Amino acid sequence: MKEVQSSPSCNIFKRHGFTIQNTTWPCFQVGNPQRPNSLPMEVSDKYSIVEGQRYSKRLNERQIAVLLKVTFQHSHDWELDIIQVSLFYVSVTLQTVDHNAYNEDPYAKEFGTKISEKLALVEVRVLPAPWLNYHDTGREKDCLPRVGQWNMMNKKMVNGGRVTNWKCINFARNVEEGLA
């Protein structure tokens, strides 16, 4: 029988009674490059990850190209992309409503519910851009975006918050038992 060596982090989990549930998920690389530690993703909401961790390896050419393409896209192009994606989802939603024939559903009829195949028109107003607040140690602490753009030069990010609870809701009409 082959002896398996457990890492110090595994021993810590055992000592605190934490069992890793999702063994196929990727891990966070923490620590220094000479002696890296791998922590399962699911510990991020149980244990604090050390502040200041960063990805220190050089990005490959494709990653750099994608990053530059996304970060240098003009706000007008972003707007067109958002409109295009929105129109796609509206089209899919209308097709789904038509295909599912909600008005023929016996439960909908029983409760007198009617589902329109037309989109609802809603009056809206455009809110002013919010002020962005950055870390106090940066040269600039506040910034007001103009036309959906702002410059990150001389700014430091505030320590982010933690997401401790989240849910996933499935609005599918027919869901197999045990999959919901």
Protein backbone atom coordinates (compact mmCIF):
# COMPACT_ATOMS: atom_id res chain seq x y z
CA MET A 1 0.00 0.00 0.00
CA LYS A 2 1.39 3.40 -1.04
CA GLU A 3 1.79 6.01 1.69
CA VAL A 4 0.06 9.31 0.92
CA GLN A 5 1.55 12.46 2.39
CA SER A 6 -0.97 15.10 3.45
CA SER A 7 -0.17 18.79 3.30
CA PRO A 8 -0.30 21.08 6.35
CA SER A 9 -3.45 22.70 4.95
CA CYS A 10 -5.18 19.28 4.80
CA ASN A 11 -4.25 18.70 8.45
CA ILE A 12 -5.73 22.10 9.37
CA PHE A 13 -9.01 21.18 7.64
CA LYS A 14 -9.12 17.83 9.47
CA ARG A 15 -8.37 19.49 12.82
CA HIS A 16 -11.22 22.00 12.34
CA GLY A 17 -13.64 19.33 11.08
CA PHE A 18 -13.90 20.77 7.57
CA THR A 19 -14.51 18.25 4.79
CA ILE A 20 -13.88 19.28 1.20
CA GLN A 21 -17.10 18.66 -0.75
CA ASN A 22 -16.14 19.74 -4.27
CA THR A 23 -12.90 17.93 -5.07
CA THR A 24 -13.11 18.71 -8.81
CA TRP A 25 -13.13 22.51 -8.35
CA PRO A 26 -9.87 24.39 -9.00
CA CYS A 27 -7.77 25.67 -6.12
CA PHE A 28 -6.41 29.08 -5.13
CA GLN A 29 -2.61 29.30 -5.26
CA VAL A 30 -1.50 31.09 -2.09
CA GLY A 31 1.87 31.67 -0.51
CA ASN A 32 5.14 32.43 -2.22
CA PRO A 33 6.16 30.90 -5.58
CA GLN A 34 8.92 28.80 -3.96
CA ARG A 35 6.52 27.06 -1.57
CA PRO A 36 3.00 27.49 -2.96
CA ASN A 37 -0.06 26.20 -1.16
CA SER A 38 -3.27 25.22 -2.90
CA LEU A 39 -6.52 26.01 -1.10
CA PRO A 40 -9.88 24.68 -2.30
CA MET A 41 -12.30 27.35 -3.54
CA GLU A 42 -14.91 26.38 -0.98
CA VAL A 43 -12.70 27.52 1.92
CA SER A 44 -12.86 31.14 0.73
CA ASP A 45 -16.11 31.72 2.65
CA LYS A 46 -14.91 29.74 5.70
CA TYR A 47 -11.37 31.08 6.02
CA SER A 48 -9.83 34.41 5.04
CA ILE A 49 -7.47 34.41 2.09
CA VAL A 50 -4.35 36.43 2.86
CA GLU A 51 -4.62 40.01 1.59
CA GLY A 52 -2.43 41.00 -1.34
CA GLN A 53 -2.43 37.69 -3.21
CA ARG A 54 -1.89 38.24 -6.90
CA TYR A 55 -1.24 36.33 -10.09
CA SER A 56 2.49 36.79 -10.62
CA LYS A 57 3.00 34.75 -13.79
CA ARG A 58 3.23 36.47 -17.16
CA LEU A 59 0.07 36.33 -19.26
CA ASN A 60 0.38 34.60 -22.63
CA GLU A 61 -0.09 36.52 -25.90
CA ARG A 62 -3.74 35.52 -26.29
CA GLN A 63 -4.61 36.56 -22.72
CA ILE A 64 -2.91 39.93 -23.22
CA ALA A 65 -4.74 40.48 -26.53
CA VAL A 66 -8.13 39.67 -24.96
CA LEU A 67 -7.41 41.87 -21.94
CA LEU A 68 -6.40 44.80 -24.14
CA LYS A 69 -9.41 44.33 -26.42
CA VAL A 70 -11.83 44.38 -23.49
CA THR A 71 -10.20 47.22 -21.57
CA PHE A 72 -9.72 49.50 -24.57
CA GLN A 73 -13.22 49.10 -25.95
CA HIS A 74 -15.01 52.43 -26.31
CA SER A 75 -18.15 52.97 -24.26
CA HIS A 76 -20.19 53.31 -27.48
CA ASP A 77 -19.03 49.83 -28.55
CA TRP A 78 -19.91 48.48 -25.09
CA GLU A 79 -23.37 49.99 -25.48
CA LEU A 80 -23.84 48.31 -28.87
CA ASP A 81 -22.71 44.96 -27.44
CA ILE A 82 -25.17 45.30 -24.55
CA ILE A 83 -28.02 46.16 -26.93
CA GLN A 84 -27.16 43.21 -29.18
CA VAL A 85 -27.09 40.75 -26.27
CA SER A 86 -30.31 42.24 -24.85
CA LEU A 87 -32.12 41.84 -28.16
CA PHE A 88 -30.98 38.21 -28.33
CA TYR A 89 -32.34 37.46 -24.85
CA VAL A 90 -35.61 39.28 -25.55
CA SER A 91 -36.03 37.18 -28.70
CA VAL A 92 -35.30 33.94 -26.83
CA THR A 93 -37.68 34.93 -24.00
CA LEU A 94 -40.53 35.69 -26.39
CA GLN A 95 -39.96 32.41 -28.22
CA THR A 96 -40.01 30.55 -24.88
CA VAL A 97 -43.26 32.21 -23.79
CA ASP A 98 -44.81 31.35 -27.15
CA HIS A 99 -43.49 27.76 -27.10
CA ASN A 100 -44.55 27.04 -23.51
CA ALA A 101 -48.12 28.32 -24.12
CA TYR A 102 -48.51 29.60 -20.57
CA ASN A 103 -52.08 30.76 -21.28
CA GLU A 104 -53.03 27.13 -21.93
CA ASP A 105 -51.55 25.96 -18.63
CA PRO A 106 -54.30 24.53 -16.39
CA TYR A 107 -52.83 26.10 -13.24
CA ALA A 108 -52.67 29.53 -14.89
CA LYS A 109 -56.30 29.15 -15.99
CA GLU A 110 -57.37 28.00 -12.52
CA PHE A 111 -55.93 31.15 -10.93
CA GLY A 112 -57.02 33.43 -13.77
CA THR A 113 -53.44 34.28 -14.67
CA LYS A 114 -52.77 35.55 -18.18
CA ILE A 115 -49.30 35.88 -19.64
CA SER A 116 -48.90 38.37 -22.48
CA GLU A 117 -46.68 37.50 -25.40
CA LYS A 118 -45.76 41.19 -25.68
CA LEU A 119 -43.11 42.94 -23.63
CA ALA A 120 -44.25 45.32 -20.92
CA LEU A 121 -43.51 48.99 -21.54
CA VAL A 122 -42.00 50.67 -18.51
CA GLU A 123 -41.26 54.36 -18.04
CA VAL A 124 -37.68 54.86 -16.93
CA ARG A 125 -35.28 57.64 -16.14
CA VAL A 126 -31.51 57.67 -16.40
CA LEU A 127 -29.88 58.08 -13.01
CA PRO A 128 -26.77 60.23 -12.66
CA ALA A 129 -23.48 58.36 -12.42
CA PRO A 130 -22.53 57.53 -8.82
CA TRP A 131 -19.33 58.82 -7.27
CA LEU A 132 -16.70 56.06 -7.03
CA ASN A 133 -14.82 55.85 -3.74
CA TYR A 134 -11.31 54.47 -3.61
CA HIS A 135 -8.90 53.62 -0.79
CA ASP A 136 -7.78 56.56 1.39
CA THR A 137 -4.08 55.90 0.73
CA GLY A 138 -4.35 56.65 -2.99
CA ARG A 139 -3.72 60.12 -4.43
CA GLU A 140 -7.33 60.43 -5.57
CA LYS A 141 -10.05 59.12 -3.27
CA ASP A 142 -13.18 60.00 -5.24
CA CYS A 143 -14.05 59.97 -8.92
CA LEU A 144 -17.14 60.92 -10.92
CA PRO A 145 -17.38 58.88 -14.16
CA ARG A 146 -18.09 60.90 -17.30
CA VAL A 147 -19.95 59.27 -20.22
CA GLY A 148 -19.48 55.87 -18.57
CA GLN A 149 -15.68 56.20 -18.37
CA TRP A 150 -13.13 56.90 -15.66
CA ASN A 151 -9.38 56.64 -15.24
CA MET A 152 -7.85 54.27 -12.67
CA MET A 153 -4.48 56.07 -12.58
CA ASN A 154 -3.36 57.13 -9.07
CA LYS A 155 -6.21 55.22 -7.43
CA LYS A 156 -6.11 52.30 -5.00
CA MET A 157 -8.98 49.87 -4.55
CA VAL A 158 -10.82 49.64 -1.24
CA ASN A 159 -10.72 46.21 0.37
CA GLY A 160 -13.59 44.25 -1.12
CA GLY A 161 -16.43 42.72 0.81
CA ARG A 162 -17.29 39.06 1.24
CA VAL A 163 -20.18 37.21 -0.33
CA THR A 164 -21.19 34.71 2.33
CA ASN A 165 -24.60 33.65 1.03
CA TRP A 166 -25.87 33.23 -2.49
CA LYS A 167 -28.70 31.36 -4.16
CA CYS A 168 -29.52 30.04 -7.61
CA ILE A 169 -33.14 30.12 -8.74
CA ASN A 170 -34.37 27.98 -11.64
CA PHE A 171 -37.49 29.31 -13.35
CA ALA A 172 -37.73 26.40 -15.78
CA ARG A 173 -41.26 25.18 -16.35
CA ASN A 174 -40.57 21.45 -16.08
CA VAL A 175 -37.77 20.35 -13.79
CA GLU A 176 -36.89 16.74 -13.12
CA GLU A 177 -37.23 15.75 -9.48
CA GLY A 178 -33.84 15.81 -7.77
CA LEU A 179 -32.32 18.29 -10.24
CA ALA A 180 -33.90 21.43 -8.80
